[in-house]
Amino acid sequence: MSVVLPFSQALRERTRGGHSDSEGASFMDDLMTGKGSRDDYVSLVAQHYFIYKALEAAGDSMKDDVDAAAFVTPQLIRLPALEADLQFLIGDDWLERIVPLPTTARYVDRINQVAAQKWSGGFIAHHYTRYLGDLSGGQIIRTLMQRQFGFQTNGVGFYLFDQIAKPKEFKDVYRAQLDAVDWSEEERERVIDEVMVAYRFNTELFVDLATAKATAAA
Ligand code: HEM
């Protein structure tokens, strides 16, 4: 007897390897295990700024698409929190002091491309990979960064979803929404593939961050 998994579950299982690669990247692992510096954390926040600027602009531009619009909610918007974090972490001139790393530039291009094509499945793939991660592992990352660098809320606002009281319930609803989208099998495959693409960008970004750090130290 074959059991048909809900799409959200199939998506999670089929992309588990991509998640492990991202989670296990040495830059991230170092940060999580106390071997990273405050500057490493700031470098990561800076890259998030470029990524969420693109992701949230894409969300705006897809508001008229019924499938995409179901996922776009002000409760998730992260850009103002990232701006405030960067101002706290770097100073008033933060915007002049940050640049996208090569992987970030490619990641942003891909998000822009998906939005320009009005491909709702691709947009949802990128939306899922970032926001469900922020509501899951992101909460562990926040706790560790607070502990290591003495942050209270300033500097980790990105991980504080003050309009989401219960992340678990929010994620359950999100998964039910994923299951409810009327995608063909073929389109579901494309969405899973795009989530893998998103995981790869995140993993390669950690490699870029490690390289930039090594270059700066040389
Ligand atoms: C140290 C780094 C990370 C840790 C410790 C971590 C940890 C976790 C944990 C424990 C969950 C399961 C939560 C649950 O079942 O409710 C999870 C889910 C998830 N994470 Fe991560 N994660 C990390 C990095 C990442 C990265 C870099 C991404 C991608 C940008 C990511 C994306 C996701 C997604 C999309 C989910 C939801 C999977 C699903 O239930 O469908 N994570 N993470």
PDB file of C-alpha atoms and ligand atoms in Angstrom:
ATOM      1  CA  MET A   1       0.000   0.000   0.000  1.00  0.00           C
ATOM      2  CA  SER A   2       1.439   3.341  -0.854  1.00  0.00           C
ATOM      3  CA  VAL A   3       0.725   6.298   1.368  1.00  0.00           C
ATOM      4  CA  VAL A   4       0.503   9.696  -0.245  1.00  0.00           C
ATOM      5  CA  LEU A   5       2.188  12.244   1.993  1.00  0.00           C
ATOM      6  CA  PRO A   6       0.750  15.727   2.351  1.00  0.00           C
ATOM      7  CA  PHE A   7       2.804  18.039   0.151  1.00  0.00           C
ATOM      8  CA  SER A   8       4.276  19.955   3.105  1.00  0.00           C
ATOM      9  CA  GLN A   9       5.611  16.723   4.549  1.00  0.00           C
ATOM     10  CA  ALA A  10       6.997  15.511   1.225  1.00  0.00           C
ATOM     11  CA  LEU A  11       8.652  18.889   0.784  1.00  0.00           C
ATOM     12  CA  ARG A  12      10.302  18.709   4.183  1.00  0.00           C
ATOM     13  CA  GLU A  13      11.498  15.145   3.657  1.00  0.00           C
ATOM     14  CA  ARG A  14      12.735  15.660   0.135  1.00  0.00           C
ATOM     15  CA  THR A  15      14.707  18.768   1.086  1.00  0.00           C
ATOM     16  CA  ARG A  16      16.146  17.462   4.350  1.00  0.00           C
ATOM     17  CA  GLY A  17      19.595  17.041   2.779  1.00  0.00           C
ATOM     18  CA  GLY A  18      19.575  20.666   1.629  1.00  0.00           C
ATOM     19  CA  HIS A  19      18.692  21.744   5.152  1.00  0.00           C
ATOM     20  CA  SER A  20      21.462  19.665   6.713  1.00  0.00           C
ATOM     21  CA  ASP A  21      24.017  21.154   4.322  1.00  0.00           C
ATOM     22  CA  SER A  22      22.942  24.697   5.245  1.00  0.00           C
ATOM     23  CA  GLU A  23      22.766  23.998   8.949  1.00  0.00           C
ATOM     24  CA  GLY A  24      26.097  22.187   8.918  1.00  0.00           C
ATOM     25  CA  ALA A  25      28.103  24.785   6.959  1.00  0.00           C
ATOM     26  CA  SER A  26      31.227  25.538   8.975  1.00  0.00           C
ATOM     27  CA  PHE A  27      30.559  29.288   9.195  1.00  0.00           C
ATOM     28  CA  MET A  28      27.165  28.580  10.753  1.00  0.00           C
ATOM     29  CA  ASP A  29      28.463  25.771  12.892  1.00  0.00           C
ATOM     30  CA  ASP A  30      31.243  28.002  14.248  1.00  0.00           C
ATOM     31  CA  LEU A  31      28.737  30.714  15.056  1.00  0.00           C
ATOM     32  CA  MET A  32      26.467  28.248  16.823  1.00  0.00           C
ATOM     33  CA  THR A  33      29.243  26.635  18.855  1.00  0.00           C
ATOM     34  CA  GLY A  34      30.828  29.831  20.120  1.00  0.00           C
ATOM     35  CA  LYS A  35      33.750  29.849  17.680  1.00  0.00           C
ATOM     36  CA  GLY A  36      32.377  32.748  15.660  1.00  0.00           C
ATOM     37  CA  SER A  37      32.779  36.435  16.447  1.00  0.00           C
ATOM     38  CA  ARG A  38      30.287  39.251  16.799  1.00  0.00           C
ATOM     39  CA  ASP A  39      31.601  40.545  13.446  1.00  0.00           C
ATOM     40  CA  ASP A  40      30.729  37.204  11.843  1.00  0.00           C
ATOM     41  CA  TYR A  41      27.191  37.571  13.085  1.00  0.00           C
ATOM     42  CA  VAL A  42      27.010  41.161  11.789  1.00  0.00           C
ATOM     43  CA  SER A  43      28.251  40.012   8.362  1.00  0.00           C
ATOM     44  CA  LEU A  44      25.411  37.497   8.225  1.00  0.00           C
ATOM     45  CA  VAL A  45      22.808  40.112   9.211  1.00  0.00           C
ATOM     46  CA  ALA A  46      24.111  42.383   6.432  1.00  0.00           C
ATOM     47  CA  GLN A  47      23.589  39.661   3.828  1.00  0.00           C
ATOM     48  CA  HIS A  48      20.079  39.012   5.159  1.00  0.00           C
ATOM     49  CA  TYR A  49      19.297  42.666   4.475  1.00  0.00           C
ATOM     50  CA  PHE A  50      19.831  42.247   0.712  1.00  0.00           C
ATOM     51  CA  ILE A  51      17.994  38.929   0.609  1.00  0.00           C
ATOM     52  CA  TYR A  52      14.896  40.156   2.472  1.00  0.00           C
ATOM     53  CA  LYS A  53      14.810  43.379   0.503  1.00  0.00           C
ATOM     54  CA  ALA A  54      14.390  41.256  -2.634  1.00  0.00           C
ATOM     55  CA  LEU A  55      12.080  38.692  -1.029  1.00  0.00           C
ATOM     56  CA  GLU A  56       9.727  41.280   0.431  1.00  0.00           C
ATOM     57  CA  ALA A  57       9.684  43.351  -2.769  1.00  0.00           C
ATOM     58  CA  ALA A  58       8.824  40.120  -4.603  1.00  0.00           C
ATOM     59  CA  GLY A  59       5.976  39.552  -2.145  1.00  0.00           C
ATOM     60  CA  ASP A  60       4.686  43.041  -2.831  1.00  0.00           C
ATOM     61  CA  SER A  61       4.815  42.533  -6.557  1.00  0.00           C
ATOM     62  CA  MET A  62       2.910  39.232  -6.312  1.00  0.00           C
ATOM     63  CA  LYS A  63       0.014  40.508  -4.222  1.00  0.00           C
ATOM     64  CA  ASP A  64      -2.438  39.977  -7.081  1.00  0.00           C
ATOM     65  CA  ASP A  65      -1.554  36.322  -7.427  1.00  0.00           C
ATOM     66  CA  VAL A  66      -4.038  34.328  -5.316  1.00  0.00           C
ATOM     67  CA  ASP A  67      -1.644  31.474  -4.542  1.00  0.00           C
ATOM     68  CA  ALA A  68       1.271  33.729  -3.578  1.00  0.00           C
ATOM     69  CA  ALA A  69      -0.892  36.247  -1.715  1.00  0.00           C
ATOM     70  CA  ALA A  70      -2.057  33.563   0.736  1.00  0.00           C
ATOM     71  CA  PHE A  71       1.484  33.427   2.129  1.00  0.00           C
ATOM     72  CA  VAL A  72       2.289  37.113   2.207  1.00  0.00           C
ATOM     73  CA  THR A  73       1.424  38.657   5.558  1.00  0.00           C
ATOM     74  CA  PRO A  74       2.679  41.712   7.446  1.00  0.00           C
ATOM     75  CA  GLN A  75       3.336  39.380  10.405  1.00  0.00           C
ATOM     76  CA  LEU A  76       6.408  38.057   8.612  1.00  0.00           C
ATOM     77  CA  ILE A  77       7.920  41.284   7.241  1.00  0.00           C
ATOM     78  CA  ARG A  78      11.577  41.428   8.359  1.00  0.00           C
ATOM     79  CA  LEU A  79      13.117  44.369   6.522  1.00  0.00           C
ATOM     80  CA  PRO A  80      12.422  47.056   9.169  1.00  0.00           C
ATOM     81  CA  ALA A  81      13.831  44.760  11.874  1.00  0.00           C
ATOM     82  CA  LEU A  82      16.952  44.133   9.784  1.00  0.00           C
ATOM     83  CA  GLU A  83      17.435  47.868   9.245  1.00  0.00           C
ATOM     84  CA  ALA A  84      17.125  48.509  12.978  1.00  0.00           C
ATOM     85  CA  ASP A  85      19.507  45.633  13.780  1.00  0.00           C
ATOM     86  CA  LEU A  86      22.117  46.969  11.348  1.00  0.00           C
ATOM     87  CA  GLN A  87      21.832  50.463  12.721  1.00  0.00           C
ATOM     88  CA  PHE A  88      22.408  49.085  16.210  1.00  0.00           C
ATOM     89  CA  LEU A  89      25.216  46.732  15.175  1.00  0.00           C
ATOM     90  CA  ILE A  90      27.108  48.975  12.718  1.00  0.00           C
ATOM     91  CA  GLY A  91      25.911  52.541  13.254  1.00  0.00           C
ATOM     92  CA  ASP A  92      24.017  55.199  11.309  1.00  0.00           C
ATOM     93  CA  ASP A  93      26.170  54.727   8.205  1.00  0.00           C
ATOM     94  CA  TRP A  94      25.395  50.989   8.030  1.00  0.00           C
ATOM     95  CA  LEU A  95      23.995  51.149   4.503  1.00  0.00           C
ATOM     96  CA  GLU A  96      27.242  52.572   3.103  1.00  0.00           C
ATOM     97  CA  ARG A  97      29.250  49.937   4.889  1.00  0.00           C
ATOM     98  CA  ILE A  98      27.634  46.754   3.607  1.00  0.00           C
ATOM     99  CA  VAL A  99      27.895  45.028   0.232  1.00  0.00           C
ATOM    100  CA  PRO A 100      26.278  41.870  -1.090  1.00  0.00           C
ATOM    101  CA  LEU A 101      28.623  38.889  -1.373  1.00  0.00           C
ATOM    102  CA  PRO A 102      28.640  37.048  -4.739  1.00  0.00           C
ATOM    103  CA  THR A 103      26.192  34.351  -3.613  1.00  0.00           C
ATOM    104  CA  THR A 104      23.863  36.972  -2.163  1.00  0.00           C
ATOM    105  CA  ALA A 105      23.880  38.787  -5.500  1.00  0.00           C
ATOM    106  CA  ARG A 106      22.968  35.556  -7.306  1.00  0.00           C
ATOM    107  CA  TYR A 107      20.329  34.692  -4.692  1.00  0.00           C
ATOM    108  CA  VAL A 108      18.760  38.153  -5.086  1.00  0.00           C
ATOM    109  CA  ASP A 109      18.839  37.818  -8.896  1.00  0.00           C
ATOM    110  CA  ARG A 110      17.028  34.500  -8.646  1.00  0.00           C
ATOM    111  CA  ILE A 111      14.303  35.902  -6.378  1.00  0.00           C
ATOM    112  CA  ASN A 112      13.871  38.876  -8.729  1.00  0.00           C
ATOM    113  CA  GLN A 113      13.685  36.545 -11.720  1.00  0.00           C
ATOM    114  CA  VAL A 114      10.998  34.354 -10.142  1.00  0.00           C
ATOM    115  CA  ALA A 115       8.964  37.476  -9.290  1.00  0.00           C
ATOM    116  CA  ALA A 116       9.429  38.950 -12.780  1.00  0.00           C
ATOM    117  CA  GLN A 117       8.108  35.687 -14.234  1.00  0.00           C
ATOM    118  CA  LYS A 118       5.162  35.858 -11.815  1.00  0.00           C
ATOM    119  CA  TRP A 119       5.952  32.270 -10.906  1.00  0.00           C
ATOM    120  CA  SER A 120       4.018  31.841  -7.687  1.00  0.00           C
ATOM    121  CA  GLY A 121       5.420  28.357  -6.964  1.00  0.00           C
ATOM    122  CA  GLY A 122       8.971  29.678  -7.201  1.00  0.00           C
ATOM    123  CA  PHE A 123       8.167  32.643  -5.008  1.00  0.00           C
ATOM    124  CA  ILE A 124       6.521  30.402  -2.403  1.00  0.00           C
ATOM    125  CA  ALA A 125       9.584  28.116  -2.470  1.00  0.00           C
ATOM    126  CA  HIS A 126      11.844  31.036  -1.526  1.00  0.00           C
ATOM    127  CA  HIS A 127       9.329  32.363   0.983  1.00  0.00           C
ATOM    128  CA  TYR A 128       9.068  28.972   2.686  1.00  0.00           C
ATOM    129  CA  THR A 129      12.823  28.375   2.850  1.00  0.00           C
ATOM    130  CA  ARG A 130      13.523  31.639   4.605  1.00  0.00           C
ATOM    131  CA  TYR A 131      10.533  32.329   6.835  1.00  0.00           C
ATOM    132  CA  LEU A 132       9.836  28.800   8.039  1.00  0.00           C
ATOM    133  CA  GLY A 133      13.539  28.532   8.806  1.00  0.00           C
ATOM    134  CA  ASP A 134      13.509  31.828  10.707  1.00  0.00           C
ATOM    135  CA  LEU A 135      10.555  30.593  12.749  1.00  0.00           C
ATOM    136  CA  SER A 136      12.312  27.269  13.446  1.00  0.00           C
ATOM    137  CA  GLY A 137      16.103  27.156  13.648  1.00  0.00           C
ATOM    138  CA  GLY A 138      16.140  30.956  13.667  1.00  0.00           C
ATOM    139  CA  GLN A 139      14.778  30.874  17.188  1.00  0.00           C
ATOM    140  CA  ILE A 140      17.671  28.645  18.302  1.00  0.00           C
ATOM    141  CA  ILE A 141      20.134  30.955  16.543  1.00  0.00           C
ATOM    142  CA  ARG A 142      18.622  33.985  18.318  1.00  0.00           C
ATOM    143  CA  THR A 143      18.957  32.390  21.758  1.00  0.00           C
ATOM    144  CA  LEU A 144      22.584  31.471  21.128  1.00  0.00           C
ATOM    145  CA  MET A 145      23.498  34.908  19.739  1.00  0.00           C
ATOM    146  CA  GLN A 146      21.827  36.584  22.724  1.00  0.00           C
ATOM    147  CA  ARG A 147      23.819  34.381  25.056  1.00  0.00           C
ATOM    148  CA  GLN A 148      27.149  34.759  23.260  1.00  0.00           C
ATOM    149  CA  PHE A 149      27.093  38.454  22.468  1.00  0.00           C
ATOM    150  CA  GLY A 150      24.879  39.779  25.250  1.00  0.00           C
ATOM    151  CA  PHE A 151      22.067  40.962  22.964  1.00  0.00           C
ATOM    152  CA  GLN A 152      18.660  41.492  24.493  1.00  0.00           C
ATOM    153  CA  THR A 153      16.394  42.525  21.648  1.00  0.00           C
ATOM    154  CA  ASN A 154      18.591  45.086  19.834  1.00  0.00           C
ATOM    155  CA  GLY A 155      20.660  43.284  17.229  1.00  0.00           C
ATOM    156  CA  VAL A 156      18.428  40.200  17.046  1.00  0.00           C
ATOM    157  CA  GLY A 157      15.156  41.916  16.086  1.00  0.00           C
ATOM    158  CA  PHE A 158      15.212  39.937  12.862  1.00  0.00           C
ATOM    159  CA  TYR A 159      14.470  36.763  14.815  1.00  0.00           C
ATOM    160  CA  LEU A 160      11.777  38.339  16.984  1.00  0.00           C
ATOM    161  CA  PHE A 161       8.408  37.928  15.339  1.00  0.00           C
ATOM    162  CA  ASP A 162       6.419  40.165  17.633  1.00  0.00           C
ATOM    163  CA  GLN A 163       3.226  39.605  15.666  1.00  0.00           C
ATOM    164  CA  ILE A 164       3.448  35.821  15.883  1.00  0.00           C
ATOM    165  CA  ALA A 165       2.618  34.666  19.387  1.00  0.00           C
ATOM    166  CA  LYS A 166       2.920  30.952  18.705  1.00  0.00           C
ATOM    167  CA  PRO A 167       5.391  30.003  15.953  1.00  0.00           C
ATOM    168  CA  LYS A 168       4.342  26.358  16.070  1.00  0.00           C
ATOM    169  CA  GLU A 169       0.711  27.206  15.324  1.00  0.00           C
ATOM    170  CA  PHE A 170       1.751  29.658  12.631  1.00  0.00           C
ATOM    171  CA  LYS A 171       3.904  26.974  10.977  1.00  0.00           C
ATOM    172  CA  ASP A 172       1.048  24.448  11.143  1.00  0.00           C
ATOM    173  CA  VAL A 173      -1.249  26.887   9.344  1.00  0.00           C
ATOM    174  CA  TYR A 174       1.530  27.630   6.832  1.00  0.00           C
ATOM    175  CA  ARG A 175       1.940  23.924   6.092  1.00  0.00           C
ATOM    176  CA  ALA A 176      -1.832  23.538   5.687  1.00  0.00           C
ATOM    177  CA  GLN A 177      -1.692  26.404   3.185  1.00  0.00           C
ATOM    178  CA  LEU A 178       1.082  24.652   1.287  1.00  0.00           C
ATOM    179  CA  ASP A 179      -1.079  21.521   1.158  1.00  0.00           C
ATOM    180  CA  ALA A 180      -4.060  23.534  -0.084  1.00  0.00           C
ATOM    181  CA  VAL A 181      -2.430  25.102  -3.148  1.00  0.00           C
ATOM    182  CA  ASP A 182      -3.847  23.541  -6.267  1.00  0.00           C
ATOM    183  CA  TRP A 183      -0.545  22.451  -7.842  1.00  0.00           C
ATOM    184  CA  SER A 184      -0.135  19.596 -10.295  1.00  0.00           C
ATOM    185  CA  GLU A 185       2.377  16.868  -9.437  1.00  0.00           C
ATOM    186  CA  GLU A 186       4.713  18.431 -11.943  1.00  0.00           C
ATOM    187  CA  GLU A 187       4.454  21.867 -10.375  1.00  0.00           C
ATOM    188  CA  ARG A 188       5.010  20.372  -6.914  1.00  0.00           C
ATOM    189  CA  GLU A 189       8.239  18.873  -8.220  1.00  0.00           C
ATOM    190  CA  ARG A 190       9.310  22.279  -9.527  1.00  0.00           C
ATOM    191  CA  VAL A 191       8.580  23.847  -6.141  1.00  0.00           C
ATOM    192  CA  ILE A 192      10.638  21.188  -4.343  1.00  0.00           C
ATOM    193  CA  ASP A 193      13.475  21.777  -6.814  1.00  0.00           C
ATOM    194  CA  GLU A 194      13.331  25.521  -6.167  1.00  0.00           C
ATOM    195  CA  VAL A 195      13.492  24.969  -2.400  1.00  0.00           C
ATOM    196  CA  MET A 196      16.674  22.971  -3.032  1.00  0.00           C
ATOM    197  CA  VAL A 197      17.985  25.897  -5.083  1.00  0.00           C
ATOM    198  CA  ALA A 198      17.218  28.205  -2.136  1.00  0.00           C
ATOM    199  CA  TYR A 199      18.989  25.902   0.326  1.00  0.00           C
ATOM    200  CA  ARG A 200      22.019  25.835  -1.964  1.00  0.00           C
ATOM    201  CA  PHE A 201      22.153  29.627  -2.031  1.00  0.00           C
ATOM    202  CA  ASN A 202      22.086  29.664   1.755  1.00  0.00           C
ATOM    203  CA  THR A 203      24.841  27.057   2.003  1.00  0.00           C
ATOM    204  CA  GLU A 204      26.996  28.847  -0.574  1.00  0.00           C
ATOM    205  CA  LEU A 205      26.451  32.121   1.242  1.00  0.00           C
ATOM    206  CA  PHE A 206      28.008  30.563   4.347  1.00  0.00           C
ATOM    207  CA  VAL A 207      30.989  29.531   2.212  1.00  0.00           C
ATOM    208  CA  ASP A 208      31.270  33.104   0.891  1.00  0.00           C
ATOM    209  CA  LEU A 209      31.112  34.451   4.432  1.00  0.00           C
ATOM    210  CA  ALA A 210      33.910  32.120   5.510  1.00  0.00           C
ATOM    211  CA  THR A 211      36.008  33.156   2.497  1.00  0.00           C
ATOM    212  CA  ALA A 212      35.435  36.867   3.148  1.00  0.00           C
ATOM    213  CA  LYS A 213      36.449  36.347   6.752  1.00  0.00           C
ATOM    214  CA  ALA A 214      39.649  34.506   5.775  1.00  0.00           C
ATOM    215  CA  THR A 215      40.497  37.223   3.239  1.00  0.00           C
ATOM    216  CA  ALA A 216      39.938  39.991   5.793  1.00  0.00           C
ATOM    217  CA  ALA A 217      42.187  38.191   8.287  1.00  0.00           C
ATOM    218  CA  ALA A 218      45.023  37.630   5.776  1.00  0.00           C
TER     219      ALA A 218
HETATM  220  C1  HEM B   1      22.250  26.538  12.747  1.00  0.00           C
HETATM  221  C2  HEM B   1      21.411  26.600  11.797  1.00  0.00           C
HETATM  222  C3  HEM B   1      20.053  25.944  11.811  1.00  0.00           C
HETATM  223  C4  HEM B   1      19.436  25.232  12.789  1.00  0.00           C
HETATM  224  C5  HEM B   1      19.929  24.889  14.177  1.00  0.00           C
HETATM  225  C6  HEM B   1      18.149  24.833  12.260  1.00  0.00           C
HETATM  226  C7  HEM B   1      17.222  24.088  12.942  1.00  0.00           C
HETATM  227  C8  HEM B   1      15.983  23.745  12.498  1.00  0.00           C
HETATM  228  C9  HEM B   1      15.016  22.957  13.224  1.00  0.00           C
HETATM  229  C10 HEM B   1      15.220  22.378  14.614  1.00  0.00           C
HETATM  230  C11 HEM B   1      13.924  22.838  12.447  1.00  0.00           C
HETATM  231  C12 HEM B   1      12.667  22.017  12.755  1.00  0.00           C
HETATM  232  C13 HEM B   1      11.595  22.844  13.392  1.00  0.00           C
HETATM  233  C14 HEM B   1      10.216  22.200  13.379  1.00  0.00           C
HETATM  234  O1  HEM B   1      10.065  21.009  13.063  1.00  0.00           O
HETATM  235  O2  HEM B   1       9.276  22.921  13.664  1.00  0.00           O
HETATM  236  C15 HEM B   1      14.187  23.581  11.238  1.00  0.00           C
HETATM  237  C16 HEM B   1      13.299  23.723  10.226  1.00  0.00           C
HETATM  238  C17 HEM B   1      13.548  24.462   9.102  1.00  0.00           C
HETATM  239  N1  HEM B   1      14.705  25.131   8.765  1.00  0.00           N
HETATM  240 FE1  HEM B   1      16.387  25.183   9.849  1.00  0.00          FE
HETATM  241  N2  HEM B   1      18.017  25.318  10.995  1.00  0.00           N
HETATM  242  C18 HEM B   1      19.165  26.000  10.692  1.00  0.00           C
HETATM  243  C19 HEM B   1      19.466  26.642   9.529  1.00  0.00           C
HETATM  244  C20 HEM B   1      18.588  26.803   8.497  1.00  0.00           C
HETATM  245  C21 HEM B   1      18.872  27.526   7.274  1.00  0.00           C
HETATM  246  C22 HEM B   1      20.182  28.225   6.935  1.00  0.00           C
HETATM  247  C23 HEM B   1      17.748  27.474   6.524  1.00  0.00           C
HETATM  248  C24 HEM B   1      17.493  28.075   5.171  1.00  0.00           C
HETATM  249  C25 HEM B   1      17.570  29.323   4.942  1.00  0.00           C
HETATM  250  C26 HEM B   1      16.743  26.729   7.271  1.00  0.00           C
HETATM  251  C27 HEM B   1      15.460  26.471   6.854  1.00  0.00           C
HETATM  252  C28 HEM B   1      14.526  25.708   7.540  1.00  0.00           C
HETATM  253  C29 HEM B   1      13.184  25.429   7.075  1.00  0.00           C
HETATM  254  C30 HEM B   1      12.572  25.907   5.780  1.00  0.00           C
HETATM  255  C31 HEM B   1      12.565  24.651   8.055  1.00  0.00           C
HETATM  256  C32 HEM B   1      11.147  24.116   8.029  1.00  0.00           C
HETATM  257  C33 HEM B   1      11.099  22.709   7.511  1.00  0.00           C
HETATM  258  C34 HEM B   1       9.665  22.225   7.495  1.00  0.00           C
HETATM  259  O3  HEM B   1       9.169  21.904   8.569  1.00  0.00           O
HETATM  260  O4  HEM B   1       9.061  22.167   6.427  1.00  0.00           O
HETATM  261  N3  HEM B   1      17.295  26.333   8.455  1.00  0.00           N
HETATM  262  N4  HEM B   1      15.446  24.122  11.288  1.00  0.00           N
END
